[in-house]
Tab-separated table of C-alpha atoms in Angstrom:
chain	number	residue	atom	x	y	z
Z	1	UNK	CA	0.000	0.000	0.000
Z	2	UNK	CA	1.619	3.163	-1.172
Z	3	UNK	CA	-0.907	5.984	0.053
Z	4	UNK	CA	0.385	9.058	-1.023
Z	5	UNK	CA	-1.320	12.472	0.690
Z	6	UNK	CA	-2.079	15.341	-1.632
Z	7	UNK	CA	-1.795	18.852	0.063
Z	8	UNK	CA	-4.025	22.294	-0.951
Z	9	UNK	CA	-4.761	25.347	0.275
Z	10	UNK	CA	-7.934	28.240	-0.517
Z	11	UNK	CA	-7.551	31.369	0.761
Z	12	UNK	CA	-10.136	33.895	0.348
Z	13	UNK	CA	-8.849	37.480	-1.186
Z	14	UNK	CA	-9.855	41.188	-0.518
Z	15	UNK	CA	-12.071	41.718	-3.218
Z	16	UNK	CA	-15.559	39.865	-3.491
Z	17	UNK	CA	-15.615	36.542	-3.670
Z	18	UNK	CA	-12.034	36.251	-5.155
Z	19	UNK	CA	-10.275	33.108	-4.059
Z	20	UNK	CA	-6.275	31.962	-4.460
Z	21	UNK	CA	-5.558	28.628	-4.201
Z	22	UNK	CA	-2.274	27.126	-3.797
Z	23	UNK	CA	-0.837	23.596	-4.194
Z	24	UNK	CA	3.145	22.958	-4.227
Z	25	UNK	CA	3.853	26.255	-4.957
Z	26	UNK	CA	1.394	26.216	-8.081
Z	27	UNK	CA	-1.062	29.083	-7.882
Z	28	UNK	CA	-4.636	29.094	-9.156
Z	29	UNK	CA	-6.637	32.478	-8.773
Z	30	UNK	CA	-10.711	31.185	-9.140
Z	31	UNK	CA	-13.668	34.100	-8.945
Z	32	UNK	CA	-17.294	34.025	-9.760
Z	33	UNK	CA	-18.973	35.342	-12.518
Z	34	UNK	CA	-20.732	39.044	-12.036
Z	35	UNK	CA	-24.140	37.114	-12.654
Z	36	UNK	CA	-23.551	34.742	-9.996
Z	37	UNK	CA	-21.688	37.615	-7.372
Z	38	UNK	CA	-18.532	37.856	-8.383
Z	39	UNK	CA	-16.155	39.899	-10.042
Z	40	UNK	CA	-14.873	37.278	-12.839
Z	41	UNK	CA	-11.362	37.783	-12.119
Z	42	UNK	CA	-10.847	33.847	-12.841
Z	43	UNK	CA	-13.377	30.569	-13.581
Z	44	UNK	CA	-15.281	29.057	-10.797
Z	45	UNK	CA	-14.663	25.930	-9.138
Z	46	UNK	CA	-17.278	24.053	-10.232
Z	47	UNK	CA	-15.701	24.681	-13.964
Z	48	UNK	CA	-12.041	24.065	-11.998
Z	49	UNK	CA	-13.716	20.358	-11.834
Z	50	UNK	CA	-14.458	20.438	-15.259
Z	51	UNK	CA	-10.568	20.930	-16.241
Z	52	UNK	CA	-9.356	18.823	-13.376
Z	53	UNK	CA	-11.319	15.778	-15.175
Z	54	UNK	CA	-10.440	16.857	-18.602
Z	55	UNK	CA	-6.464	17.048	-17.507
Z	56	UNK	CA	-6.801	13.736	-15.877
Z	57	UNK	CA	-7.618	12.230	-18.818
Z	58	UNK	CA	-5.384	14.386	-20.831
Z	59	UNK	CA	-2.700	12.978	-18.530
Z	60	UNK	CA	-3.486	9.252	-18.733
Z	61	UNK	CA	-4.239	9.944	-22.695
Z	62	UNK	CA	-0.516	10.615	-22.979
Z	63	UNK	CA	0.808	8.394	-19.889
Z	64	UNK	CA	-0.695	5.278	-21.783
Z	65	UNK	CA	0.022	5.566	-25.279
Z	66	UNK	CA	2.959	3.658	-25.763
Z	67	UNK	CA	1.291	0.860	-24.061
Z	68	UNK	CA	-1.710	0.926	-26.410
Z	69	UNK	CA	0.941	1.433	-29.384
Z	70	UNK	CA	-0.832	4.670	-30.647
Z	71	UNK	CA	1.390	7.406	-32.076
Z	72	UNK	CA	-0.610	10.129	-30.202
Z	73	UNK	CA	0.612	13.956	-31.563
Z	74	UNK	CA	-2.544	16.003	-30.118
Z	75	UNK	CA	-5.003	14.873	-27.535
Z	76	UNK	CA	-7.923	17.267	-25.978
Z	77	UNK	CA	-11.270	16.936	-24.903
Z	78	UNK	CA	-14.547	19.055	-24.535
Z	79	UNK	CA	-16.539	18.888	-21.254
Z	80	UNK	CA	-19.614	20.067	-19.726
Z	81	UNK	CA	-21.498	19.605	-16.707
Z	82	UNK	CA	-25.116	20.241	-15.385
Z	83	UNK	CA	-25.788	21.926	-12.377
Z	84	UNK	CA	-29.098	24.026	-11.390
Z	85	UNK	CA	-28.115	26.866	-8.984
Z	86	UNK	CA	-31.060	26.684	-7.429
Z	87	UNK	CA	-29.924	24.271	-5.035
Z	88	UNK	CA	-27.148	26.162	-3.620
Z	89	UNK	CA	-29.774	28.861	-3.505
Z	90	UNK	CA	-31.649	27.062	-0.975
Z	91	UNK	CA	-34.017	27.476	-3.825
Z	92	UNK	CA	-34.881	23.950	-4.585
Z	93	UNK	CA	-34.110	20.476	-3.161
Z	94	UNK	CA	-32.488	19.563	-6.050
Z	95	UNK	CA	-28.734	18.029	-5.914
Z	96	UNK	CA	-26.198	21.388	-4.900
Z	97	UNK	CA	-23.295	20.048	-7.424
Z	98	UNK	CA	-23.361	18.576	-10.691
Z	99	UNK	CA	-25.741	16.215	-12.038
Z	100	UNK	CA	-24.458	14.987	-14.575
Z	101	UNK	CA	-21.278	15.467	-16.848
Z	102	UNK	CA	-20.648	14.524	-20.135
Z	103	UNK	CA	-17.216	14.713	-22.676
Z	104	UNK	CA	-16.190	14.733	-25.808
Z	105	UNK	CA	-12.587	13.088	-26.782
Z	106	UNK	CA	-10.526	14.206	-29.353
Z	107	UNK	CA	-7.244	11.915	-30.565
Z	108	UNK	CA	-4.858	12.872	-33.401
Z	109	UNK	CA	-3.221	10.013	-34.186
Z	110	UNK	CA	-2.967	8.134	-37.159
Z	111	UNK	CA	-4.867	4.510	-35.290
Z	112	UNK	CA	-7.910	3.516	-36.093
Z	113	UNK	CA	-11.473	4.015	-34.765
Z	114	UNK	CA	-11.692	1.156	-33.426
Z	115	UNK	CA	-8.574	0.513	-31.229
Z	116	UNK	CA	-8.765	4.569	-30.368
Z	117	UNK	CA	-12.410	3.688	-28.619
Z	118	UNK	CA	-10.785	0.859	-27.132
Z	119	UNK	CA	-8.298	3.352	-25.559
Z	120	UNK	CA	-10.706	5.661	-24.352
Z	121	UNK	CA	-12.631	3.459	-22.561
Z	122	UNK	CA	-9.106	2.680	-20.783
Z	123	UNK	CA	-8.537	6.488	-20.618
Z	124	UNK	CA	-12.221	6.394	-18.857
Z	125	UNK	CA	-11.647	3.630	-16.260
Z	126	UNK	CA	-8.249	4.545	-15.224
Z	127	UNK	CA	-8.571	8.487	-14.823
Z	128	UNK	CA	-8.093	9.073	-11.080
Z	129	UNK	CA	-10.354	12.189	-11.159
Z	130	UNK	CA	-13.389	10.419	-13.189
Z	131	UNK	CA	-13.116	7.615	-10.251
Z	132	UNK	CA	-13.295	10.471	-7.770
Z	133	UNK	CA	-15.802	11.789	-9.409
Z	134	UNK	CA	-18.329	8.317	-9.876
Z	135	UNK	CA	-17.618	7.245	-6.561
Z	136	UNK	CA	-19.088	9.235	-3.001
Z	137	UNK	CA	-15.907	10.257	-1.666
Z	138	UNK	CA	-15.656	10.510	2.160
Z	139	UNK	CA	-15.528	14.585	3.458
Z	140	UNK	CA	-14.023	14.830	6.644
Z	141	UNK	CA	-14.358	18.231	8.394
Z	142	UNK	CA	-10.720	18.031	11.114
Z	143	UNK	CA	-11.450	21.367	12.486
Z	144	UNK	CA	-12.845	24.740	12.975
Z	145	UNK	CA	-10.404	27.657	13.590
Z	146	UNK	CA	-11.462	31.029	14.666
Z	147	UNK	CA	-8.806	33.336	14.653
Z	148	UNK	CA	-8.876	36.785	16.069
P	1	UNK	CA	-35.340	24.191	-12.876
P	2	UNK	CA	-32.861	26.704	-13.759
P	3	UNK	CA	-30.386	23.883	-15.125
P	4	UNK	CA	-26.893	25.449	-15.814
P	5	UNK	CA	-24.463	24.311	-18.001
P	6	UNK	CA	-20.721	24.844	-17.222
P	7	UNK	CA	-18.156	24.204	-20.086
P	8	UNK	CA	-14.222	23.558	-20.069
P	9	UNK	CA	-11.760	21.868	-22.325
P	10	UNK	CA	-8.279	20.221	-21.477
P	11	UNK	CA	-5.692	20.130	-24.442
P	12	UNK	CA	-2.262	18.435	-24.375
P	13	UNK	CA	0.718	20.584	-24.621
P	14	UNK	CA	4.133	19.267	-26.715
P	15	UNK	CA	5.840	18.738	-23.565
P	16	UNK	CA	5.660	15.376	-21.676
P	17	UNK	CA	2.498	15.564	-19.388
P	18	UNK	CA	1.750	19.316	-19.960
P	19	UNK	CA	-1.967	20.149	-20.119
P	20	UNK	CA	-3.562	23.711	-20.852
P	21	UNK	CA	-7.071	23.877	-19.814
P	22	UNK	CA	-9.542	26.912	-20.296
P	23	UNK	CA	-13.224	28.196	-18.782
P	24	UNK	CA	-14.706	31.504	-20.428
P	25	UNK	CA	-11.316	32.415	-21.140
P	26	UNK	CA	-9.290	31.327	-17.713
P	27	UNK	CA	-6.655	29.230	-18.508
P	28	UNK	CA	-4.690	26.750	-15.818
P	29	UNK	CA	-2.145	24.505	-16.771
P	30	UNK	CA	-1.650	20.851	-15.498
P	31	UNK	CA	1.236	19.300	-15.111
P	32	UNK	CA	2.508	16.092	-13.349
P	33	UNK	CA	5.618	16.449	-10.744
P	34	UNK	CA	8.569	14.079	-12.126
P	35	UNK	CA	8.481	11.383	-9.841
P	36	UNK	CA	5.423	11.171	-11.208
P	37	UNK	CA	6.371	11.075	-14.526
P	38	UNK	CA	5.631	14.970	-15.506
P	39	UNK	CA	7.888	18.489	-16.084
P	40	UNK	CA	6.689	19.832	-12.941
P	41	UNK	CA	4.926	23.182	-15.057
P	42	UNK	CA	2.205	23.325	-12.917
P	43	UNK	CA	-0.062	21.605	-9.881
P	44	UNK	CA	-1.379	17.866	-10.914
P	45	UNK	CA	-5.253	17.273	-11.707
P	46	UNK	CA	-5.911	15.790	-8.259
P	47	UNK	CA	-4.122	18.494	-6.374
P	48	UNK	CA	-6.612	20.708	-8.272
P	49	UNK	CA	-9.565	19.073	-7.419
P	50	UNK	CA	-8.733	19.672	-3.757
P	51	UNK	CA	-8.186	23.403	-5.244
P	52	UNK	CA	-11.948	23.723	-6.620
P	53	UNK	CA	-12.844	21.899	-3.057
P	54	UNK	CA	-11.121	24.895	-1.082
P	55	UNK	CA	-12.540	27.862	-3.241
P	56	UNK	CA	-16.045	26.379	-3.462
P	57	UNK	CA	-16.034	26.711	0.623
P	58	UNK	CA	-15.049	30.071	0.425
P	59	UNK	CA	-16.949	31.543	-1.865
P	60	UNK	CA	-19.837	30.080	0.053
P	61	UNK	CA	-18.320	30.994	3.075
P	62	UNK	CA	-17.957	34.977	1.997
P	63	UNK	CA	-21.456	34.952	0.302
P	64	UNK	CA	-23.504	33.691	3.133
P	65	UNK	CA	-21.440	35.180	6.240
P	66	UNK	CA	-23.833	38.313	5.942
P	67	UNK	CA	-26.917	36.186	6.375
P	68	UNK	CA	-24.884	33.849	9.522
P	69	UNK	CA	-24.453	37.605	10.421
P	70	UNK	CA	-20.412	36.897	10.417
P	71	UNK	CA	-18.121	39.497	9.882
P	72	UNK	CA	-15.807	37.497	8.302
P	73	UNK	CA	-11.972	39.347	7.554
P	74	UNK	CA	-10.437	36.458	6.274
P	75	UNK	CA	-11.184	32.747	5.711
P	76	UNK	CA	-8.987	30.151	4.427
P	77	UNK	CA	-9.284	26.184	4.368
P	78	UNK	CA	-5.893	23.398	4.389
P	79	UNK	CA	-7.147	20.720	2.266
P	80	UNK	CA	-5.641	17.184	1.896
P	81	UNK	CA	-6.796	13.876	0.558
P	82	UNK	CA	-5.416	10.155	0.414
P	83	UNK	CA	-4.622	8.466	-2.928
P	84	UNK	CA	-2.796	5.147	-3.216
P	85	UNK	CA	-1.215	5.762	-6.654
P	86	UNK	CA	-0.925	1.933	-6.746
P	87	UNK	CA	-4.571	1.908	-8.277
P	88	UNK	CA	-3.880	4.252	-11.192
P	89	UNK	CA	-0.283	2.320	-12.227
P	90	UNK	CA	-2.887	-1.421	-12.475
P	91	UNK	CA	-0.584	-2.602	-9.301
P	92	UNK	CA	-3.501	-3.620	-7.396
P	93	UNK	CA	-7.327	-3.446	-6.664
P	94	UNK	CA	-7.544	-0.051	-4.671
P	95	UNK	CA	-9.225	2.689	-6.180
P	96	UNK	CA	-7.841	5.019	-8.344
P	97	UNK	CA	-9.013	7.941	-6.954
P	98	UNK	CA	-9.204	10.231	-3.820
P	99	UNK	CA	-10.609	7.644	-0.862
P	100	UNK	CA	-10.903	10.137	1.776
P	101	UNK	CA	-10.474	14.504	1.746
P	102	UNK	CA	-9.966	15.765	5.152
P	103	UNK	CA	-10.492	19.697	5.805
P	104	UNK	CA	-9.269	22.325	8.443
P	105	UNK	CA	-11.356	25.829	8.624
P	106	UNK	CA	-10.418	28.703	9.415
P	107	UNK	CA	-12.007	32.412	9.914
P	108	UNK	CA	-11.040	35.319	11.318
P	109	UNK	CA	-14.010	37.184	12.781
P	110	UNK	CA	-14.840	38.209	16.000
P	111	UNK	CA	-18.124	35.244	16.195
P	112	UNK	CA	-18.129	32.651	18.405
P	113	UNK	CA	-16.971	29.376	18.547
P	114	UNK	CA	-20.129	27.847	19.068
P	115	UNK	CA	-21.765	30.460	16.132
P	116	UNK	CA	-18.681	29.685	13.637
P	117	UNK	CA	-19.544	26.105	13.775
P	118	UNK	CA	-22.728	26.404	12.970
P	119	UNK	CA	-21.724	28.203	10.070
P	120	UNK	CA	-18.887	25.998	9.078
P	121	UNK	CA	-21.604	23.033	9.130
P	122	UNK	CA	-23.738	25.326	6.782
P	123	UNK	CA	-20.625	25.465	4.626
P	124	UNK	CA	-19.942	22.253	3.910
P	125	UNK	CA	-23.832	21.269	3.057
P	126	UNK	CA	-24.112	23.991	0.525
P	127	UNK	CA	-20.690	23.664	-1.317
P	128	UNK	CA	-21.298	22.538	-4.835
P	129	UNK	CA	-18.209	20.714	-5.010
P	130	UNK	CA	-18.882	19.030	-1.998
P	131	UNK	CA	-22.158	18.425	-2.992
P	132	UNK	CA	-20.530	16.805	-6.031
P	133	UNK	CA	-17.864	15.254	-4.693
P	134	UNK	CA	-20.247	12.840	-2.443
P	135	UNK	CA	-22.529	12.095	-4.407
P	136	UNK	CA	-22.036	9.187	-7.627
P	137	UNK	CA	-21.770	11.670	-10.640
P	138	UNK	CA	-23.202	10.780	-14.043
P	139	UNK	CA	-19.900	10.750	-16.063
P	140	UNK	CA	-21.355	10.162	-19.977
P	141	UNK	CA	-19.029	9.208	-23.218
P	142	UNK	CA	-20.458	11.567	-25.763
P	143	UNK	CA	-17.849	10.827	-28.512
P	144	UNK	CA	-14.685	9.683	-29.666
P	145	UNK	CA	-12.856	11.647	-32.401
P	146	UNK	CA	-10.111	10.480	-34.359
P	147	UNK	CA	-8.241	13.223	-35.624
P	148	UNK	CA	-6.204	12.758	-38.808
C-alpha cells in the first residue's frame, strides 16, 4: 500500500468573492462570474472540476500511449457539466453540485477508430479524477479555527 | 429548474504531461511532478480538485457570512486527501481515486466558537463541489474523435 497524501490550500482574497488557491507552490486564482456575485477575475470551481477531469484524462491519454501502441501527436477533450443553482440557492431540493457530466474526446493520431475507442474506454476507467468523481468520496471536516 | 451548463476543455501541450485547460477564457495549466512522470509546469489534476474543493467553501463561506451575520476578515481552508497511486499504475485493486479529503477551517471574525460552527456546518452542506464530490456523478461518453 503506497498511500500518497495530496496537500491544498484556498484562501479567500480582498475583493468579493475572489479566491487563491495554492498547491506545491502552483497558484490558481478562481472568482465568480458578475451574474452569480462575483467579479470574474478567474473561472469558478465548479468549472475548476471540469478541467481537473479533462487534464486527468489528458494525462493518462498521454501516460498510456505507448502501451496501447498509438502514435498520439494532439489529444484534448470538450466537457460540460449540469448543475441548477437553485440548489445552492436554498431554492430547490435539487442536488447542490453537478448532475451529470458529459465529454467529448478528441485523438490525433494516425490509429484507427476502433482501437482509439478501445483506448478511451481505458482512458475512462483509469482516470483518477473520473473515479473520484463516480464514486461518493468521504468529506471529513478536522477542524474549525477562529482566529482573532 | 434553472439547469446550468458549465463548459471547459483540457488540451495536451508538446511537452511530456503538460496540459492547458480553459473556462470563459481562464486558462490553468496541469502538469505532473517528475516522480510522477511529468515536467513539474504546474499543480497535478488531483491536487486541483482539492483546489476547486477549497474555493467552493469560500466563496460560500464569503457569500452567506452576511446572512450567519459573520463578519468574516479572512477565511482560508488546508485541504488534503489520500490516494494510493498503486490503483492508477494497475498494481492492485484499490481505487484510483481520492478515498478520503480531510479539511481544516479557518475564519477570522470576531463570532463565536459555538456560532462559527454552525456556520462551518452550513458550509460544507451547501458547497457545490462538496455536494458533487459525495454524491455518484453521471460521467457520460459523448464521442470519440479520431483526428487525422
Amino acid at each position: 500500500m503506497a498511500r500518497n497524501v495530496f496537500r491544498a490550500t484556498a484562501k479567500s482574497l480582498a475583493q468579493g468573492l475572489a479566491v487563491e488557491t495554492e498547491a506545491r507552490g502552483f497558484k490558481v486564482q478562481l472568482d465568480e462570474p458578475e451574474a452569480l456575485g462575483g467579479t470574474d477575475t478567474g473561472m469558478n470551481p465548479v468549472e475548476l472540476v471540469l478541467c481537473a477531469l479533462g487534464a486527468c484524462q489528458t494525462i493518462v491519454a498521454k501516460a498510456f500511449a505507448p502501451k496501447f501502441r498509438i502514435d498520439l501527436e494532439e489529444f484534448w477533450v470538450e466537457l460540460e457539466g449540469d448543475l441548477d443553482p437553485d440548489g445552492f440557492m436554498g431554492i430547490s431540493d435539487v442536488p447542490k453540485g453537478f448532475t451529470e457530466i458529459r465529454y467529448t474526446m478528441h485523438f490525433r493520431t494516425n490509429a484507427s477508430q476502433e482501437h482509439v475507442e478501445k483506448f478511451a474506454a481505458f482512458i475512462e476507467k483509469t482516470c483518477p479524477v473520473g473515479d473520484t468523481l463516480q464514486r461518493p468520496i468521504q468529506l471529513v471536516p478536522a477542524g474549525v479555527v477562529v482566529e482573532h
